[in-house]
PDB file of C-alpha atoms in Angstrom:
ATOM      1  CA  MET T1322     -41.960  -1.321 -49.389  1.00  0.00           C
ATOM      2  CA  THR T1323     -43.958   1.334 -47.338  1.00  0.00           C
ATOM      3  CA  ASP T1324     -42.706   4.760 -45.909  1.00  0.00           C
ATOM      4  CA  LYS T1325     -42.484   3.490 -42.556  1.00  0.00           C
ATOM      5  CA  ASP T1326     -40.364   0.582 -43.454  1.00  0.00           C
ATOM      6  CA  GLN T1327     -38.005   2.910 -45.537  1.00  0.00           C
ATOM      7  CA  THR T1328     -37.051   5.072 -42.422  1.00  0.00           C
ATOM      8  CA  LYS T1329     -36.404   2.075 -40.297  1.00  0.00           C
ATOM      9  CA  VAL T1330     -33.884   1.057 -43.106  1.00  0.00           C
ATOM     10  CA  LYS T1331     -32.189   4.556 -43.697  1.00  0.00           C
ATOM     11  CA  ARG T1332     -32.107   5.386 -39.862  1.00  0.00           C
ATOM     12  CA  LYS T1333     -28.844   4.714 -38.531  1.00  0.00           C
ATOM     13  CA  GLY T1334     -28.221   2.594 -35.304  1.00  0.00           C
ATOM     14  CA  THR T1335     -27.234   4.178 -32.318  1.00  0.00           C
ATOM     15  CA  PHE T1336     -24.118   2.434 -30.831  1.00  0.00           C
ATOM     16  CA  LYS T1337     -22.021   3.123 -27.575  1.00  0.00           C
ATOM     17  CA  SER T1338     -18.168   3.786 -28.658  1.00  0.00           C
ATOM     18  CA  ALA T1339     -15.511   2.392 -26.251  1.00  0.00           C
ATOM     19  CA  PRO T1340     -14.749   4.932 -23.578  1.00  0.00           C
ATOM     20  CA  LEU T1341     -12.374   7.233 -24.141  1.00  0.00           C
ATOM     21  CA  PRO T1342      -8.831   6.335 -22.587  1.00  0.00           C
ATOM     22  CA  GLU T1343      -7.900   8.303 -19.468  1.00  0.00           C
ATOM     23  CA  PRO T1344      -5.215  10.697 -19.883  1.00  0.00           C
ATOM     24  CA  VAL T1345      -1.740   9.805 -18.760  1.00  0.00           C
ATOM     25  CA  ASN T1346      -0.435  11.986 -16.164  1.00  0.00           C
ATOM     26  CA  THR T1347       2.932  13.080 -17.499  1.00  0.00           C
ATOM     27  CA  ASN T1348       3.902  15.397 -14.530  1.00  0.00           C
ATOM     28  CA  GLU T1349       6.534  14.364 -11.594  1.00  0.00           C
ATOM     29  CA  PRO T1350       5.852  11.011  -9.638  1.00  0.00           C
ATOM     30  CA  LEU T1351       4.082  12.085  -6.152  1.00  0.00           C
ATOM     31  CA  LYS T1352       6.511  12.649  -3.565  1.00  0.00           C
ATOM     32  CA  GLY T1353       5.957  10.249  -0.412  1.00  0.00           C
ATOM     33  CA  ASP T1354       4.008  13.394   1.584  1.00  0.00           C
ATOM     34  CA  GLU T1355       1.778  14.217  -1.435  1.00  0.00           C
ATOM     35  CA  LEU T1356       1.222  10.365  -1.683  1.00  0.00           C
ATOM     36  CA  VAL T1357       0.640  10.130   1.620  1.00  0.00           C
ATOM     37  CA  LYS T1358      -2.353  12.497   1.281  1.00  0.00           C
ATOM     38  CA  VAL T1359      -3.826  11.006  -1.756  1.00  0.00           C
ATOM     39  CA  ALA T1360      -3.797   7.436  -0.086  1.00  0.00           C
ATOM     40  CA  VAL T1361      -5.496   9.060   3.035  1.00  0.00           C
ATOM     41  CA  ALA T1362      -7.981  10.713   1.132  1.00  0.00           C
ATOM     42  CA  ALA T1363      -9.040   7.558  -0.455  1.00  0.00           C
ATOM     43  CA  LEU T1364      -9.396   5.725   2.778  1.00  0.00           C
ATOM     44  CA  GLU T1365     -11.548   8.556   4.541  1.00  0.00           C
ATOM     45  CA  ASP T1366     -13.618   8.407   1.188  1.00  0.00           C
ATOM     46  CA  VAL T1367     -14.408   4.664   1.909  1.00  0.00           C
ATOM     47  CA  LYS T1368     -15.018   5.281   5.550  1.00  0.00           C
ATOM     48  CA  ALA T1369     -11.678   3.604   6.879  1.00  0.00           C
ATOM     49  CA  GLN T1370     -11.147   3.812  10.896  1.00  0.00           C
ATOM     50  CA  ASP T1371      -8.520   4.837  12.685  1.00  0.00           C
ATOM     51  CA  ILE T1372      -6.223   5.916  10.350  1.00  0.00           C
ATOM     52  CA  GLN T1373      -2.540   6.273  11.400  1.00  0.00           C
ATOM     53  CA  ILE T1374       0.328   7.556   9.534  1.00  0.00           C
ATOM     54  CA  ILE T1375       3.940   6.631  10.657  1.00  0.00           C
ATOM     55  CA  ASP T1376       7.094   8.191   9.707  1.00  0.00           C
ATOM     56  CA  VAL T1377       9.553   5.445   9.286  1.00  0.00           C
ATOM     57  CA  ARG T1378      12.496   7.368   7.238  1.00  0.00           C
ATOM     58  CA  ASP T1379      15.046   7.289  10.184  1.00  0.00           C
ATOM     59  CA  LYS T1380      14.204   3.746  11.019  1.00  0.00           C
ATOM     60  CA  GLN T1381      14.435   1.686   7.827  1.00  0.00           C
ATOM     61  CA  SER T1382      15.504   2.129   4.303  1.00  0.00           C
ATOM     62  CA  ILE T1383      12.336   0.366   2.350  1.00  0.00           C
ATOM     63  CA  THR T1384       9.708   2.934   2.612  1.00  0.00           C
ATOM     64  CA  ASP T1385       9.079   6.254   4.077  1.00  0.00           C
ATOM     65  CA  TYR T1386       5.696   6.041   5.206  1.00  0.00           C
ATOM     66  CA  MET T1387       3.399   3.661   6.696  1.00  0.00           C
ATOM     67  CA  ILE T1388      -0.113   3.834   6.613  1.00  0.00           C
ATOM     68  CA  ILE T1389      -2.253   1.834   8.916  1.00  0.00           C
ATOM     69  CA  ALA T1390      -6.224   1.703   8.480  1.00  0.00           C
ATOM     70  CA  THR T1391      -9.163  -0.721  10.103  1.00  0.00           C
ATOM     71  CA  GLY T1392     -12.005  -1.868   8.086  1.00  0.00           C
ATOM     72  CA  THR T1393     -14.965  -3.366   9.489  1.00  0.00           C
ATOM     73  CA  SER T1394     -14.982  -6.091   7.458  1.00  0.00           C
ATOM     74  CA  ASN T1395     -13.103  -8.082   4.804  1.00  0.00           C
ATOM     75  CA  ARG T1396     -15.139  -6.618   1.971  1.00  0.00           C
ATOM     76  CA  GLN T1397     -14.577  -3.231   3.091  1.00  0.00           C
ATOM     77  CA  ILE T1398     -10.886  -3.599   3.415  1.00  0.00           C
ATOM     78  CA  ASN T1399     -11.035  -4.955  -0.357  1.00  0.00           C
ATOM     79  CA  ALA T1400     -12.921  -1.592  -1.047  1.00  0.00           C
ATOM     80  CA  MET T1401     -10.008   0.252   0.687  1.00  0.00           C
ATOM     81  CA  LEU T1402      -8.040  -1.394  -1.627  1.00  0.00           C
ATOM     82  CA  ASP T1403      -9.496  -0.467  -4.539  1.00  0.00           C
ATOM     83  CA  LYS T1404      -9.962   2.971  -3.752  1.00  0.00           C
ATOM     84  CA  VAL T1405      -6.584   3.701  -2.743  1.00  0.00           C
ATOM     85  CA  ARG T1406      -5.261   1.878  -5.843  1.00  0.00           C
ATOM     86  CA  GLU T1407      -7.658   3.627  -8.181  1.00  0.00           C
ATOM     87  CA  GLU T1408      -6.886   7.090  -6.704  1.00  0.00           C
ATOM     88  CA  VAL T1409      -2.809   6.789  -6.711  1.00  0.00           C
ATOM     89  CA  LYS T1410      -2.918   5.784 -10.151  1.00  0.00           C
ATOM     90  CA  LYS T1411      -5.065   8.731 -11.292  1.00  0.00           C
ATOM     91  CA  ASN T1412      -2.391  10.812  -9.891  1.00  0.00           C
ATOM     92  CA  GLY T1413       0.518   9.086 -11.774  1.00  0.00           C
ATOM     93  CA  ALA T1414       1.838   6.458  -9.273  1.00  0.00           C
ATOM     94  CA  ARG T1415       2.185   3.048  -9.764  1.00  0.00           C
ATOM     95  CA  PRO T1416       1.589   0.436  -6.964  1.00  0.00           C
ATOM     96  CA  LEU T1417       4.314  -1.901  -6.954  1.00  0.00           C
ATOM     97  CA  GLY T1418       2.775  -5.013  -5.128  1.00  0.00           C
ATOM     98  CA  GLU T1419      -0.377  -5.911  -3.375  1.00  0.00           C
ATOM     99  CA  GLU T1420      -0.429  -8.690  -0.630  1.00  0.00           C
ATOM    100  CA  GLY T1421      -3.485 -10.640   1.195  1.00  0.00           C
ATOM    101  CA  LYS T1422      -6.353  -9.920  -1.526  1.00  0.00           C
ATOM    102  CA  GLY T1423      -9.546 -11.768  -1.225  1.00  0.00           C
ATOM    103  CA  ASP T1424     -10.566 -12.851   2.486  1.00  0.00           C
ATOM    104  CA  SER T1425      -7.570 -11.957   4.344  1.00  0.00           C
ATOM    105  CA  ASP T1426      -7.762  -9.889   7.677  1.00  0.00           C
ATOM    106  CA  TRP T1427      -4.611  -7.640   6.571  1.00  0.00           C
ATOM    107  CA  VAL T1428      -4.408  -6.310   2.758  1.00  0.00           C
ATOM    108  CA  LEU T1429      -0.950  -4.582   2.273  1.00  0.00           C
ATOM    109  CA  LEU T1430      -0.259  -2.055  -0.639  1.00  0.00           C
ATOM    110  CA  ASP T1431       3.010  -1.354  -1.455  1.00  0.00           C
ATOM    111  CA  LEU T1432       3.260   2.066  -3.393  1.00  0.00           C
ATOM    112  CA  ASP T1433       7.171   2.684  -2.631  1.00  0.00           C
ATOM    113  CA  LEU T1434       7.645   5.642  -0.666  1.00  0.00           C
ATOM    114  CA  VAL T1435       4.235   4.774   1.173  1.00  0.00           C
ATOM    115  CA  ILE T1436       3.155   1.138   2.520  1.00  0.00           C
ATOM    116  CA  VAL T1437      -0.666   0.920   3.177  1.00  0.00           C
ATOM    117  CA  HIS T1438      -1.539  -1.632   6.028  1.00  0.00           C
ATOM    118  CA  MET T1439      -5.371  -2.267   5.712  1.00  0.00           C
ATOM    119  CA  MET T1440      -6.434  -4.742   8.302  1.00  0.00           C
ATOM    120  CA  THR T1441      -9.764  -5.875  10.539  1.00  0.00           C
ATOM    121  CA  ALA T1442      -9.858  -4.589  14.309  1.00  0.00           C
ATOM    122  CA  SER T1443      -8.670  -7.972  15.655  1.00  0.00           C
ATOM    123  CA  ALA T1444      -5.643  -8.511  13.329  1.00  0.00           C
ATOM    124  CA  ARG T1445      -4.827  -4.842  14.061  1.00  0.00           C
ATOM    125  CA  GLN T1446      -5.180  -5.390  17.652  1.00  0.00           C
ATOM    126  CA  PHE T1447      -2.938  -8.886  17.167  1.00  0.00           C
ATOM    127  CA  TYR T1448      -0.002  -7.381  15.087  1.00  0.00           C
ATOM    128  CA  ASP T1449       0.335  -3.754  16.595  1.00  0.00           C
ATOM    129  CA  LEU T1450       2.167  -2.561  14.086  1.00  0.00           C
ATOM    130  CA  GLU T1451       1.931   1.147  15.928  1.00  0.00           C
ATOM    131  CA  ARG T1452       3.762  -0.067  19.129  1.00  0.00           C
ATOM    132  CA  LEU T1453       6.117  -1.889  17.019  1.00  0.00           C
ATOM    133  CA  TRP T1454       7.484   0.693  14.505  1.00  0.00           C
ATOM    134  CA  ALA T1455       7.266   3.454  17.133  1.00  0.00           C
ATOM    135  CA  GLY T1456       9.788   1.545  19.144  1.00  0.00           C
ATOM    136  CA  ALA T1457      11.829   0.401  16.339  1.00  0.00           C
ATOM    137  CA  GLU T1458      14.593   2.830  17.066  1.00  0.00           C
ATOM    138  CA  GLN T1459      15.174   2.198  20.860  1.00  0.00           C
ATOM    139  CA  SER T1460      15.009  -1.544  20.216  1.00  0.00           C
ATOM    140  CA  ARG T1461      17.742  -1.337  17.411  1.00  0.00           C
ATOM    141  CA  ALA T1462      20.090   0.494  19.341  1.00  0.00           C
ATOM    142  CA  ALA T1463      19.595  -1.857  22.322  1.00  0.00           C
ATOM    143  CA  ASP T1464      19.834  -5.033  20.420  1.00  0.00           C
ATOM    144  CA  ALA T1465      22.698  -3.704  18.305  1.00  0.00           C
ATOM    145  CA  LYS T1466      25.191  -4.060  21.214  1.00  0.00           C
ATOM    146  CA  HIS T1467      25.758  -7.718  20.704  1.00  0.00           C
ATOM    147  CA  HIS T1468      26.718  -7.187  16.947  1.00  0.00           C
ATOM    148  CA  SER T1469      29.708  -4.465  17.636  1.00  0.00           C
ATOM    149  CA  PRO T1470      33.229  -5.620  16.290  1.00  0.00           C
ATOM    150  CA  GLU T1471      34.567  -6.150  20.170  1.00  0.00           C
ATOM    151  CA  ASN T1472      31.507  -8.839  20.982  1.00  0.00           C
ATOM    152  CA  THR T1473      31.886 -11.738  18.470  1.00  0.00           C
ATOM    153  CA  HIS T1474      29.548 -14.595  18.460  1.00  0.00           C
ATOM    154  CA  GLU T1475      30.945 -18.197  18.821  1.00  0.00           C
ATOM    155  CA  HIS T1476      29.804 -19.347  15.531  1.00  0.00           C
ATOM    156  CA  PHE T1477      31.402 -16.709  13.720  1.00  0.00           C
ATOM    157  CA  THR T1478      34.683 -17.434  15.593  1.00  0.00           C
ATOM    158  CA  LYS T1479      34.659 -20.998  14.603  1.00  0.00           C
ATOM    159  CA  LEU T1480      33.816 -19.999  10.978  1.00  0.00           C
ATOM    160  CA  ASN T1481      36.678 -17.516  10.807  1.00  0.00           C
ATOM    161  CA  LYS T1482      39.124 -20.557  12.592  1.00  0.00           C
ATOM    162  CA  ASP T1483      37.921 -22.877   9.488  1.00  0.00           C
ATOM    163  CA  GLN T1484      38.385 -20.465   6.475  1.00  0.00           C
ATOM    164  CA  LEU T1485      42.220 -19.933   7.880  1.00  0.00           C
TER     165      LEU T1485
END
C-alpha cells in the first residue's frame, strides 16, 4: 500500500448529521391579539392581498378573530397556509385544523382564537364574509324575534301536545 492509499484509509469521512430539533417554546400560548399579529405578518411575508381582520368576540363564541386574505392563485393560497402554520407553530400555538387544502379556492386554518380564511378573489367576492360578519349582530337581533317565548312555532306547539 502506498502512502497515498494509506491517507485515504485513515481520513475520516464527512457525514451530515440530522438537524437539531427546534427548541420548544415553553412560554404561555399566544393570546388572540398576538396570534393575529403573527398570522398577518406571515400573510404579508408571502404577499397576500387585502388582509382584513374582523373582531367577532361579541358576535359568536367559537373564535375571537377572523382574518380574511386574498391570494392570486391556488399555489399562493397553499403557500399562505404553509407560512401561517409554520409561524404560529414557531410561536407555540398549535393549529386545530385545516380545511380546503390542495386546489381549493378557499382554505381555512383554525387556530382556536383566530380563524384564517385564505381565498381567491372570485371566491372572496362570491362568499363576501366581511359583509356577513359585519352585519351578524344586527341580523341576529332582527331574526331572533320569532324565537321569543311569546311567539311559539306551530311545530313546537304540536310537539308539546304530543308529549303530554
